[in-house]
JSON list of C-alpha atoms in Angstrom, two decimals:
[
{"chain": "A", "resi": 1, "resn": "UNK", "atom": "CA", "xyz": [114.98, 141.43, 105.74]},
{"chain": "A", "resi": 2, "resn": "UNK", "atom": "CA", "xyz": [115.55, 139.33, 102.64]},
{"chain": "A", "resi": 3, "resn": "UNK", "atom": "CA", "xyz": [112.99, 136.82, 101.44]},
{"chain": "A", "resi": 4, "resn": "UNK", "atom": "CA", "xyz": [113.90, 133.15, 101.59]},
{"chain": "A", "resi": 5, "resn": "UNK", "atom": "CA", "xyz": [114.44, 131.79, 98.08]},
{"chain": "A", "resi": 6, "resn": "UNK", "atom": "CA", "xyz": [112.05, 129.06, 97.07]},
{"chain": "A", "resi": 7, "resn": "UNK", "atom": "CA", "xyz": [113.17, 125.87, 95.38]},
{"chain": "A", "resi": 8, "resn": "UNK", "atom": "CA", "xyz": [111.74, 122.64, 94.04]},
{"chain": "A", "resi": 9, "resn": "UNK", "atom": "CA", "xyz": [108.06, 121.95, 94.56]},
{"chain": "A", "resi": 10, "resn": "UNK", "atom": "CA", "xyz": [107.52, 125.15, 96.54]},
{"chain": "A", "resi": 11, "resn": "UNK", "atom": "CA", "xyz": [108.84, 127.27, 93.66]},
{"chain": "A", "resi": 12, "resn": "UNK", "atom": "CA", "xyz": [106.92, 125.23, 91.09]},
{"chain": "A", "resi": 13, "resn": "UNK", "atom": "CA", "xyz": [103.66, 125.68, 93.00]},
{"chain": "A", "resi": 14, "resn": "UNK", "atom": "CA", "xyz": [104.29, 129.43, 93.31]},
{"chain": "A", "resi": 15, "resn": "UNK", "atom": "CA", "xyz": [104.88, 129.60, 89.53]},
{"chain": "A", "resi": 16, "resn": "UNK", "atom": "CA", "xyz": [101.66, 127.67, 88.87]},
{"chain": "A", "resi": 17, "resn": "UNK", "atom": "CA", "xyz": [99.66, 129.86, 91.27]},
{"chain": "A", "resi": 18, "resn": "UNK", "atom": "CA", "xyz": [101.00, 133.04, 89.65]},
{"chain": "A", "resi": 19, "resn": "UNK", "atom": "CA", "xyz": [100.20, 131.68, 86.19]},
{"chain": "A", "resi": 20, "resn": "UNK", "atom": "CA", "xyz": [96.62, 130.86, 87.20]},
{"chain": "A", "resi": 21, "resn": "UNK", "atom": "CA", "xyz": [96.22, 134.35, 88.69]},
{"chain": "A", "resi": 22, "resn": "UNK", "atom": "CA", "xyz": [97.43, 135.90, 85.42]},
{"chain": "A", "resi": 23, "resn": "UNK", "atom": "CA", "xyz": [95.14, 133.63, 83.39]},
{"chain": "A", "resi": 24, "resn": "UNK", "atom": "CA", "xyz": [92.20, 134.70, 85.53]},
{"chain": "A", "resi": 25, "resn": "UNK", "atom": "CA", "xyz": [93.10, 138.41, 85.33]},
{"chain": "A", "resi": 26, "resn": "UNK", "atom": "CA", "xyz": [94.43, 138.79, 81.78]},
{"chain": "A", "resi": 27, "resn": "UNK", "atom": "CA", "xyz": [93.69, 135.59, 79.88]},
{"chain": "A", "resi": 28, "resn": "UNK", "atom": "CA", "xyz": [96.19, 133.45, 78.03]},
{"chain": "A", "resi": 29, "resn": "UNK", "atom": "CA", "xyz": [97.61, 136.42, 76.11]},
{"chain": "A", "resi": 30, "resn": "UNK", "atom": "CA", "xyz": [98.64, 137.92, 79.44]},
{"chain": "A", "resi": 31, "resn": "UNK", "atom": "CA", "xyz": [100.80, 134.95, 80.42]},
{"chain": "A", "resi": 32, "resn": "UNK", "atom": "CA", "xyz": [104.45, 135.78, 79.74]},
{"chain": "A", "resi": 33, "resn": "UNK", "atom": "CA", "xyz": [107.57, 134.41, 81.38]},
{"chain": "A", "resi": 34, "resn": "UNK", "atom": "CA", "xyz": [108.50, 137.94, 82.48]},
{"chain": "A", "resi": 35, "resn": "UNK", "atom": "CA", "xyz": [105.16, 138.56, 84.14]},
{"chain": "A", "resi": 36, "resn": "UNK", "atom": "CA", "xyz": [105.16, 135.19, 85.93]},
{"chain": "A", "resi": 37, "resn": "UNK", "atom": "CA", "xyz": [108.77, 135.66, 87.09]},
{"chain": "A", "resi": 38, "resn": "UNK", "atom": "CA", "xyz": [107.94, 139.13, 88.45]},
{"chain": "A", "resi": 39, "resn": "UNK", "atom": "CA", "xyz": [104.96, 137.82, 90.43]},
{"chain": "A", "resi": 40, "resn": "UNK", "atom": "CA", "xyz": [106.95, 134.94, 91.88]},
{"chain": "A", "resi": 41, "resn": "UNK", "atom": "CA", "xyz": [110.04, 137.11, 92.45]},
{"chain": "A", "resi": 42, "resn": "UNK", "atom": "CA", "xyz": [112.31, 134.72, 90.57]},
{"chain": "A", "resi": 43, "resn": "UNK", "atom": "CA", "xyz": [114.42, 135.05, 87.44]},
{"chain": "A", "resi": 44, "resn": "UNK", "atom": "CA", "xyz": [113.14, 134.39, 83.94]},
{"chain": "A", "resi": 45, "resn": "UNK", "atom": "CA", "xyz": [115.83, 131.74, 83.24]},
{"chain": "A", "resi": 46, "resn": "UNK", "atom": "CA", "xyz": [114.32, 129.61, 86.03]},
{"chain": "A", "resi": 47, "resn": "UNK", "atom": "CA", "xyz": [111.11, 129.51, 84.01]},
{"chain": "A", "resi": 48, "resn": "UNK", "atom": "CA", "xyz": [112.76, 129.28, 80.56]},
{"chain": "A", "resi": 49, "resn": "UNK", "atom": "CA", "xyz": [114.67, 126.18, 81.65]},
{"chain": "A", "resi": 50, "resn": "UNK", "atom": "CA", "xyz": [111.49, 124.34, 82.57]},
{"chain": "A", "resi": 51, "resn": "UNK", "atom": "CA", "xyz": [108.90, 125.37, 79.96]},
{"chain": "A", "resi": 52, "resn": "UNK", "atom": "CA", "xyz": [109.18, 125.79, 76.20]},
{"chain": "A", "resi": 53, "resn": "UNK", "atom": "CA", "xyz": [106.54, 128.49, 75.95]},
{"chain": "A", "resi": 54, "resn": "UNK", "atom": "CA", "xyz": [104.03, 130.47, 78.01]},
{"chain": "A", "resi": 55, "resn": "UNK", "atom": "CA", "xyz": [101.37, 128.21, 76.48]},
{"chain": "A", "resi": 56, "resn": "UNK", "atom": "CA", "xyz": [102.99, 125.02, 77.86]},
{"chain": "A", "resi": 57, "resn": "UNK", "atom": "CA", "xyz": [103.40, 126.73, 81.26]},
{"chain": "A", "resi": 58, "resn": "UNK", "atom": "CA", "xyz": [99.73, 127.78, 81.26]},
{"chain": "A", "resi": 59, "resn": "UNK", "atom": "CA", "xyz": [98.65, 124.27, 80.34]},
{"chain": "A", "resi": 60, "resn": "UNK", "atom": "CA", "xyz": [100.70, 122.69, 83.11]},
{"chain": "A", "resi": 61, "resn": "UNK", "atom": "CA", "xyz": [99.42, 125.26, 85.62]},
{"chain": "A", "resi": 62, "resn": "UNK", "atom": "CA", "xyz": [95.85, 124.37, 84.65]},
{"chain": "A", "resi": 63, "resn": "UNK", "atom": "CA", "xyz": [96.57, 120.66, 85.07]},
{"chain": "A", "resi": 64, "resn": "UNK", "atom": "CA", "xyz": [98.04, 121.40, 88.50]},
{"chain": "A", "resi": 65, "resn": "UNK", "atom": "CA", "xyz": [94.91, 123.39, 89.42]},
{"chain": "A", "resi": 66, "resn": "UNK", "atom": "CA", "xyz": [92.75, 120.45, 88.33]},
{"chain": "A", "resi": 67, "resn": "UNK", "atom": "CA", "xyz": [94.78, 118.12, 90.59]},
{"chain": "A", "resi": 68, "resn": "UNK", "atom": "CA", "xyz": [94.33, 120.55, 93.50]},
{"chain": "A", "resi": 69, "resn": "UNK", "atom": "CA", "xyz": [90.59, 120.95, 92.92]},
{"chain": "A", "resi": 70, "resn": "UNK", "atom": "CA", "xyz": [90.21, 117.20, 92.51]},
{"chain": "A", "resi": 71, "resn": "UNK", "atom": "CA", "xyz": [92.47, 116.22, 95.44]},
{"chain": "A", "resi": 72, "resn": "UNK", "atom": "CA", "xyz": [94.88, 114.28, 93.24]},
{"chain": "A", "resi": 73, "resn": "UNK", "atom": "CA", "xyz": [94.87, 112.49, 89.91]},
{"chain": "A", "resi": 74, "resn": "UNK", "atom": "CA", "xyz": [91.76, 110.83, 88.52]},
{"chain": "A", "resi": 75, "resn": "UNK", "atom": "CA", "xyz": [93.46, 107.45, 88.63]},
{"chain": "A", "resi": 76, "resn": "UNK", "atom": "CA", "xyz": [94.17, 107.87, 92.37]},
{"chain": "A", "resi": 77, "resn": "UNK", "atom": "CA", "xyz": [90.49, 107.53, 93.22]},
{"chain": "A", "resi": 78, "resn": "UNK", "atom": "CA", "xyz": [89.58, 104.66, 95.55]},
{"chain": "A", "resi": 79, "resn": "UNK", "atom": "CA", "xyz": [86.39, 103.18, 94.17]},
{"chain": "A", "resi": 80, "resn": "UNK", "atom": "CA", "xyz": [83.81, 102.36, 96.82]},
{"chain": "A", "resi": 81, "resn": "UNK", "atom": "CA", "xyz": [80.66, 101.65, 94.78]},
{"chain": "A", "resi": 82, "resn": "UNK", "atom": "CA", "xyz": [78.62, 98.52, 95.41]},
{"chain": "A", "resi": 83, "resn": "UNK", "atom": "CA", "xyz": [77.85, 98.10, 91.71]},
{"chain": "A", "resi": 84, "resn": "UNK", "atom": "CA", "xyz": [78.84, 99.29, 88.24]},
{"chain": "A", "resi": 85, "resn": "UNK", "atom": "CA", "xyz": [76.45, 102.23, 88.34]},
{"chain": "A", "resi": 86, "resn": "UNK", "atom": "CA", "xyz": [77.89, 103.54, 91.63]},
{"chain": "A", "resi": 87, "resn": "UNK", "atom": "CA", "xyz": [81.49, 103.16, 90.43]},
{"chain": "A", "resi": 88, "resn": "UNK", "atom": "CA", "xyz": [80.66, 105.05, 87.23]},
{"chain": "A", "resi": 89, "resn": "UNK", "atom": "CA", "xyz": [78.92, 107.77, 89.22]},
{"chain": "A", "resi": 90, "resn": "UNK", "atom": "CA", "xyz": [81.88, 108.16, 91.58]},
{"chain": "A", "resi": 91, "resn": "UNK", "atom": "CA", "xyz": [84.38, 108.50, 88.73]},
{"chain": "A", "resi": 92, "resn": "UNK", "atom": "CA", "xyz": [82.23, 110.76, 86.57]},
{"chain": "A", "resi": 93, "resn": "UNK", "atom": "CA", "xyz": [81.42, 113.09, 89.47]},
{"chain": "A", "resi": 94, "resn": "UNK", "atom": "CA", "xyz": [85.15, 113.48, 89.93]},
{"chain": "A", "resi": 95, "resn": "UNK", "atom": "CA", "xyz": [85.68, 113.95, 86.20]},
{"chain": "A", "resi": 96, "resn": "UNK", "atom": "CA", "xyz": [83.12, 116.75, 86.25]},
{"chain": "A", "resi": 97, "resn": "UNK", "atom": "CA", "xyz": [85.43, 118.62, 88.63]},
{"chain": "A", "resi": 98, "resn": "UNK", "atom": "CA", "xyz": [88.17, 118.24, 86.00]},
{"chain": "A", "resi": 99, "resn": "UNK", "atom": "CA", "xyz": [85.87, 119.52, 83.27]},
{"chain": "A", "resi": 100, "resn": "UNK", "atom": "CA", "xyz": [84.57, 122.44, 85.33]},
{"chain": "A", "resi": 101, "resn": "UNK", "atom": "CA", "xyz": [88.11, 123.62, 86.10]},
{"chain": "A", "resi": 102, "resn": "UNK", "atom": "CA", "xyz": [89.34, 123.07, 82.55]},
{"chain": "A", "resi": 103, "resn": "UNK", "atom": "CA", "xyz": [86.30, 124.77, 81.02]},
{"chain": "A", "resi": 104, "resn": "UNK", "atom": "CA", "xyz": [87.34, 128.14, 82.49]},
{"chain": "A", "resi": 105, "resn": "UNK", "atom": "CA", "xyz": [90.39, 128.16, 80.23]},
{"chain": "A", "resi": 106, "resn": "UNK", "atom": "CA", "xyz": [89.48, 125.78, 77.42]},
{"chain": "A", "resi": 107, "resn": "UNK", "atom": "CA", "xyz": [88.42, 128.20, 74.67]},
{"chain": "A", "resi": 108, "resn": "UNK", "atom": "CA", "xyz": [91.50, 130.41, 74.94]},
{"chain": "A", "resi": 109, "resn": "UNK", "atom": "CA", "xyz": [93.78, 127.33, 75.01]},
{"chain": "A", "resi": 110, "resn": "UNK", "atom": "CA", "xyz": [92.06, 125.84, 71.99]},
{"chain": "A", "resi": 111, "resn": "UNK", "atom": "CA", "xyz": [92.26, 129.07, 70.00]},
{"chain": "A", "resi": 112, "resn": "UNK", "atom": "CA", "xyz": [95.90, 129.58, 70.93]},
{"chain": "A", "resi": 113, "resn": "UNK", "atom": "CA", "xyz": [96.67, 125.97, 70.06]},
{"chain": "A", "resi": 114, "resn": "UNK", "atom": "CA", "xyz": [95.12, 126.21, 66.61]},
{"chain": "A", "resi": 115, "resn": "UNK", "atom": "CA", "xyz": [97.11, 129.33, 65.81]},
{"chain": "A", "resi": 116, "resn": "UNK", "atom": "CA", "xyz": [100.57, 128.15, 66.79]},
{"chain": "A", "resi": 117, "resn": "UNK", "atom": "CA", "xyz": [102.97, 125.27, 67.20]},
{"chain": "A", "resi": 118, "resn": "UNK", "atom": "CA", "xyz": [101.31, 124.56, 70.53]},
{"chain": "A", "resi": 119, "resn": "UNK", "atom": "CA", "xyz": [98.71, 122.31, 68.88]},
{"chain": "A", "resi": 120, "resn": "UNK", "atom": "CA", "xyz": [100.87, 119.25, 69.56]},
{"chain": "A", "resi": 121, "resn": "UNK", "atom": "CA", "xyz": [101.12, 120.17, 73.25]},
{"chain": "A", "resi": 122, "resn": "UNK", "atom": "CA", "xyz": [97.33, 120.30, 73.52]},
{"chain": "A", "resi": 123, "resn": "UNK", "atom": "CA", "xyz": [97.02, 117.05, 71.55]},
{"chain": "A", "resi": 124, "resn": "UNK", "atom": "CA", "xyz": [99.45, 115.38, 73.97]},
{"chain": "A", "resi": 125, "resn": "UNK", "atom": "CA", "xyz": [97.35, 116.51, 76.93]},
{"chain": "A", "resi": 126, "resn": "UNK", "atom": "CA", "xyz": [94.19, 115.04, 75.41]},
{"chain": "A", "resi": 127, "resn": "UNK", "atom": "CA", "xyz": [95.96, 111.80, 74.47]},
{"chain": "A", "resi": 128, "resn": "UNK", "atom": "CA", "xyz": [97.42, 111.45, 77.96]},
{"chain": "A", "resi": 129, "resn": "UNK", "atom": "CA", "xyz": [93.98, 112.10, 79.43]},
{"chain": "A", "resi": 130, "resn": "UNK", "atom": "CA", "xyz": [92.43, 109.47, 77.18]},
{"chain": "A", "resi": 131, "resn": "UNK", "atom": "CA", "xyz": [94.99, 106.86, 78.24]},
{"chain": "A", "resi": 132, "resn": "UNK", "atom": "CA", "xyz": [94.33, 107.60, 81.92]},
{"chain": "A", "resi": 133, "resn": "UNK", "atom": "CA", "xyz": [90.56, 107.42, 81.36]},
{"chain": "A", "resi": 134, "resn": "UNK", "atom": "CA", "xyz": [90.92, 104.05, 79.61]},
{"chain": "A", "resi": 135, "resn": "UNK", "atom": "CA", "xyz": [92.91, 102.75, 82.61]},
{"chain": "A", "resi": 136, "resn": "UNK", "atom": "CA", "xyz": [90.24, 104.05, 84.99]},
{"chain": "A", "resi": 137, "resn": "UNK", "atom": "CA", "xyz": [87.46, 102.36, 83.00]},
{"chain": "A", "resi": 138, "resn": "UNK", "atom": "CA", "xyz": [89.44, 99.11, 82.91]},
{"chain": "A", "resi": 139, "resn": "UNK", "atom": "CA", "xyz": [89.55, 99.16, 86.72]},
{"chain": "A", "resi": 140, "resn": "UNK", "atom": "CA", "xyz": [85.80, 99.85, 86.88]},
{"chain": "A", "resi": 141, "resn": "UNK", "atom": "CA", "xyz": [85.02, 97.04, 84.43]},
{"chain": "A", "resi": 142, "resn": "UNK", "atom": "CA", "xyz": [87.29, 94.59, 86.28]},
{"chain": "A", "resi": 143, "resn": "UNK", "atom": "CA", "xyz": [85.40, 95.37, 89.48]},
{"chain": "A", "resi": 144, "resn": "UNK", "atom": "CA", "xyz": [82.14, 94.70, 87.62]},
{"chain": "A", "resi": 145, "resn": "UNK", "atom": "CA", "xyz": [83.56, 91.35, 86.44]},
{"chain": "A", "resi": 146, "resn": "UNK", "atom": "CA", "xyz": [84.48, 90.47, 90.05]},
{"chain": "A", "resi": 147, "resn": "UNK", "atom": "CA", "xyz": [80.86, 91.19, 91.06]},
{"chain": "A", "resi": 148, "resn": "UNK", "atom": "CA", "xyz": [79.51, 89.10, 88.13]},
{"chain": "A", "resi": 149, "resn": "UNK", "atom": "CA", "xyz": [77.82, 92.14, 86.59]},
{"chain": "A", "resi": 150, "resn": "UNK", "atom": "CA", "xyz": [79.63, 91.54, 83.31]},
{"chain": "A", "resi": 151, "resn": "UNK", "atom": "CA", "xyz": [81.39, 88.48, 81.91]},
{"chain": "A", "resi": 152, "resn": "UNK", "atom": "CA", "xyz": [84.54, 90.01, 80.45]},
{"chain": "A", "resi": 153, "resn": "UNK", "atom": "CA", "xyz": [86.18, 93.27, 79.41]},
{"chain": "A", "resi": 154, "resn": "UNK", "atom": "CA", "xyz": [85.77, 92.99, 75.66]},
{"chain": "A", "resi": 155, "resn": "UNK", "atom": "CA", "xyz": [85.25, 96.69, 75.10]},
{"chain": "A", "resi": 156, "resn": "UNK", "atom": "CA", "xyz": [87.12, 98.85, 72.62]},
{"chain": "A", "resi": 157, "resn": "UNK", "atom": "CA", "xyz": [88.92, 101.96, 73.80]},
{"chain": "A", "resi": 158, "resn": "UNK", "atom": "CA", "xyz": [86.22, 104.05, 72.11]},
{"chain": "A", "resi": 159, "resn": "UNK", "atom": "CA", "xyz": [83.57, 102.33, 74.23]},
{"chain": "A", "resi": 160, "resn": "UNK", "atom": "CA", "xyz": [85.62, 102.86, 77.38]},
{"chain": "A", "resi": 161, "resn": "UNK", "atom": "CA", "xyz": [85.97, 106.55, 76.55]},
{"chain": "A", "resi": 162, "resn": "UNK", "atom": "CA", "xyz": [82.22, 107.00, 75.98]},
{"chain": "A", "resi": 163, "resn": "UNK", "atom": "CA", "xyz": [81.42, 108.53, 79.40]},
{"chain": "A", "resi": 164, "resn": "UNK", "atom": "CA", "xyz": [84.34, 110.96, 79.21]},
{"chain": "A", "resi": 165, "resn": "UNK", "atom": "CA", "xyz": [83.58, 111.95, 75.62]},
{"chain": "A", "resi": 166, "resn": "UNK", "atom": "CA", "xyz": [79.97, 112.67, 76.60]},
{"chain": "A", "resi": 167, "resn": "UNK", "atom": "CA", "xyz": [81.10, 114.99, 79.38]},
{"chain": "A", "resi": 168, "resn": "UNK", "atom": "CA", "xyz": [83.66, 116.63, 77.08]},
{"chain": "A", "resi": 169, "resn": "UNK", "atom": "CA", "xyz": [80.91, 117.28, 74.55]},
{"chain": "A", "resi": 170, "resn": "UNK", "atom": "CA", "xyz": [79.12, 119.31, 77.22]},
{"chain": "A", "resi": 171, "resn": "UNK", "atom": "CA", "xyz": [82.36, 121.21, 77.86]},
{"chain": "A", "resi": 172, "resn": "UNK", "atom": "CA", "xyz": [82.64, 122.09, 74.17]},
{"chain": "A", "resi": 173, "resn": "UNK", "atom": "CA", "xyz": [79.02, 123.21, 73.99]},
{"chain": "A", "resi": 174, "resn": "UNK", "atom": "CA", "xyz": [79.37, 125.07, 77.31]},
{"chain": "A", "resi": 175, "resn": "UNK", "atom": "CA", "xyz": [76.34, 123.31, 78.78]},
{"chain": "A", "resi": 176, "resn": "UNK", "atom": "CA", "xyz": [76.39, 122.22, 82.42]},
{"chain": "A", "resi": 177, "resn": "UNK", "atom": "CA", "xyz": [75.54, 118.62, 83.33]},
{"chain": "A", "resi": 178, "resn": "UNK", "atom": "CA", "xyz": [73.16, 118.27, 86.26]},
{"chain": "A", "resi": 179, "resn": "UNK", "atom": "CA", "xyz": [73.33, 115.39, 88.73]},
{"chain": "A", "resi": 180, "resn": "UNK", "atom": "CA", "xyz": [70.01, 114.16, 87.33]},
{"chain": "A", "resi": 181, "resn": "UNK", "atom": "CA", "xyz": [71.34, 114.17, 83.75]},
{"chain": "A", "resi": 182, "resn": "UNK", "atom": "CA", "xyz": [74.40, 112.24, 84.87]},
{"chain": "A", "resi": 183, "resn": "UNK", "atom": "CA", "xyz": [72.27, 109.64, 86.70]},
{"chain": "A", "resi": 184, "resn": "UNK", "atom": "CA", "xyz": [70.06, 109.21, 83.63]},
{"chain": "A", "resi": 185, "resn": "UNK", "atom": "CA", "xyz": [73.07, 108.86, 81.32]},
{"chain": "A", "resi": 186, "resn": "UNK", "atom": "CA", "xyz": [74.60, 106.21, 83.58]},
{"chain": "A", "resi": 187, "resn": "UNK", "atom": "CA", "xyz": [71.34, 104.28, 84.02]},
{"chain": "A", "resi": 188, "resn": "UNK", "atom": "CA", "xyz": [69.97, 104.48, 80.47]},
{"chain": "A", "resi": 189, "resn": "UNK", "atom": "CA", "xyz": [73.15, 104.51, 78.38]},
{"chain": "A", "resi": 190, "resn": "UNK", "atom": "CA", "xyz": [76.32, 103.39, 80.16]},
{"chain": "A", "resi": 191, "resn": "UNK", "atom": "CA", "xyz": [75.08, 100.48, 82.26]},
{"chain": "A", "resi": 192, "resn": "UNK", "atom": "CA", "xyz": [73.21, 98.90, 79.30]},
{"chain": "A", "resi": 193, "resn": "UNK", "atom": "CA", "xyz": [76.28, 99.34, 77.05]},
{"chain": "A", "resi": 194, "resn": "UNK", "atom": "CA", "xyz": [78.67, 97.73, 79.52]},
{"chain": "A", "resi": 195, "resn": "UNK", "atom": "CA", "xyz": [76.34, 94.94, 80.70]},
{"chain": "A", "resi": 196, "resn": "UNK", "atom": "CA", "xyz": [75.04, 93.85, 77.29]},
{"chain": "A", "resi": 197, "resn": "UNK", "atom": "CA", "xyz": [75.28, 90.11, 76.71]}
]
């Protein structure tokens, strides 16, 4: 009995799953188009047509895994907090899922990126992430304005990125952030920064 050929999203998801399995088993160096194609039972040209390099495939597979673990994109979150602190907590808890998934692969991606032309791919991922985080913070701050917690959104992009940069710092230093640390950071740092007169 012949296997039904997969197409579209089904094939893409199978490619991503196989890539993640290879990353987990063999690391980034183990990800090759041939190996992924063999696991998925598809041809290499199918993969060559879509991705420029095994690095870009690995990166996209990781982003897909983050979306799965996080039940969608960060910006898809429906905020339900009653105040600025609760909205920040809701978003940053979700961002921690992103960081925890990404941290499994971060060091090998960073090292590969610094040793090849793939640096720009990694830079693009970080820049895209920053833009999405700025949009998310703008939504949070607009909700705070609607609740009269702050007067206006006069914050620079750097200030809007502060919570995400703090969590990324912990990714780089490979130190876990506890719920208590996150609460303290929100209460003692973020809320005062965003509500200052």
